[in-house]
Short mmCIF file of C-alpha atoms in Angstrom, two decimals:
data_model
loop_
_atom_site.label_atom_id
_atom_site.label_comp_id
_atom_site.label_asym_id
_atom_site.label_seq_id
_atom_site.Cartn_x
_atom_site.Cartn_y
_atom_site.Cartn_z
CA UNK A 1 -27.03 50.22 -16.50
CA UNK A 2 -26.64 47.03 -18.50
CA UNK A 3 -22.96 46.69 -17.65
CA UNK A 4 -23.62 47.20 -13.95
CA UNK A 5 -26.42 44.60 -13.99
CA UNK A 6 -24.12 42.01 -15.64
CA UNK A 7 -21.42 42.72 -13.06
CA UNK A 8 -23.82 42.19 -10.15
CA UNK A 9 -25.24 38.99 -11.67
CA UNK A 10 -21.75 37.57 -12.29
CA UNK A 11 -20.71 38.50 -8.75
CA UNK A 12 -23.77 36.72 -7.33
CA UNK A 13 -23.09 33.65 -9.49
CA UNK A 14 -19.49 33.57 -8.26
CA UNK A 15 -20.61 33.85 -4.63
CA UNK A 16 -23.18 31.06 -5.08
CA UNK A 17 -20.57 28.78 -6.67
CA UNK A 18 -18.09 29.47 -3.91
CA UNK A 19 -20.63 28.76 -1.17
CA UNK A 20 -21.48 25.44 -2.85
CA UNK A 21 -17.85 24.35 -2.63
CA UNK A 22 -17.94 24.71 1.14
CA UNK A 23 -20.66 22.11 1.59
CA UNK A 24 -19.05 19.67 -0.84
CA UNK A 25 -15.72 19.89 0.95
CA UNK A 26 -17.39 19.36 4.33
CA UNK A 27 -18.91 16.08 3.16
CA UNK A 28 -15.76 14.89 1.41
CA UNK A 29 -13.43 15.68 4.29
CA UNK A 30 -15.40 13.48 6.71
CA UNK A 31 -14.40 10.34 4.80
CA UNK A 32 -11.12 11.36 3.16
CA UNK A 33 -9.18 11.22 6.43
CA UNK A 34 -9.54 7.43 6.37
CA UNK A 35 -7.65 7.16 3.08
CA UNK A 36 -4.85 9.67 3.66
CA UNK A 37 -1.69 8.19 5.23
CA UNK A 38 -0.78 9.34 8.74
CA UNK A 39 2.42 11.04 7.60
CA UNK A 40 0.31 13.25 5.30
CA UNK A 41 -2.11 14.29 8.05
CA UNK A 42 -4.52 11.33 8.06
CA UNK A 43 -5.81 9.38 11.03
CA UNK A 44 -3.20 7.88 13.37
CA UNK A 45 -2.88 4.10 13.58
CA UNK A 46 -4.37 3.95 17.09
CA UNK A 47 -7.49 6.01 16.29
CA UNK A 48 -10.76 4.39 17.35
CA UNK A 49 -13.08 3.11 14.62
CA UNK A 50 -15.81 5.30 13.14
CA UNK A 51 -19.20 5.46 14.89
CA UNK A 52 -21.86 3.27 13.29
CA UNK A 53 -19.55 0.44 12.23
CA UNK A 54 -19.44 -3.06 13.77
CA UNK A 55 -15.83 -2.41 14.84
CA UNK A 56 -17.00 0.63 16.79
CA UNK A 57 -19.60 -1.42 18.67
CA UNK A 58 -16.96 -4.02 19.61
CA UNK A 59 -14.55 -1.24 20.63
CA UNK A 60 -17.15 0.35 22.91
CA UNK A 61 -18.04 -3.01 24.52
CA UNK A 62 -14.35 -3.66 25.25
CA UNK A 63 -13.93 -0.17 26.63
CA UNK A 64 -16.94 -0.61 28.92
CA UNK A 65 -15.62 -4.00 30.06
CA UNK A 66 -12.30 -2.42 31.01
CA UNK A 67 -14.05 0.45 32.77
CA UNK A 68 -16.01 -1.94 34.98
CA UNK A 69 -12.91 -4.04 35.77
CA UNK A 70 -11.10 -3.42 39.10
CA UNK A 71 -8.02 -1.22 38.73
CA UNK A 72 -5.58 -3.94 39.84
CA UNK A 73 -6.87 -6.38 37.22
CA UNK A 74 -6.85 -3.65 34.57
CA UNK A 75 -3.18 -2.86 35.28
CA UNK A 76 -2.25 -6.54 35.06
CA UNK A 77 -4.05 -6.86 31.73
CA UNK A 78 -2.34 -3.75 30.32
CA UNK A 79 1.07 -5.07 31.40
CA UNK A 80 0.34 -8.41 29.74
CA UNK A 81 -0.68 -6.65 26.51
CA UNK A 82 2.46 -4.49 26.53
CA UNK A 83 4.60 -7.58 27.06
CA UNK A 84 2.87 -9.40 24.21
CA UNK A 85 3.39 -6.54 21.74
CA UNK A 86 7.01 -6.09 22.71
CA UNK A 87 6.76 -2.44 23.72
CA UNK A 88 8.84 -1.18 26.59
CA UNK A 89 8.30 1.57 29.10
CA UNK A 90 11.50 3.30 27.95
CA UNK A 91 10.00 4.57 24.69
CA UNK A 92 10.34 8.23 23.83
CA UNK A 93 7.39 10.46 24.58
CA UNK A 94 5.97 12.12 21.46
#
């Protein structure tokens, strides 16, 4: 009986420890993607900023401004931005 009791207690301790790792990893993974390079599976360079930061608020204001802009003006602005960055329409699709 003693051996069986120790086995059950050790099994429960192992299960409790394993379940604790799941919550730790969930909290760590939310922020670790910011520090991992894109080639290793991190965030891409054109990902929007995180919610709750000042950059996110500015991003959302700019997005709303573009949404309210007439389509013709929006297309002109996008063409001007593409010309300024030097990208061409002949790029490969990924």
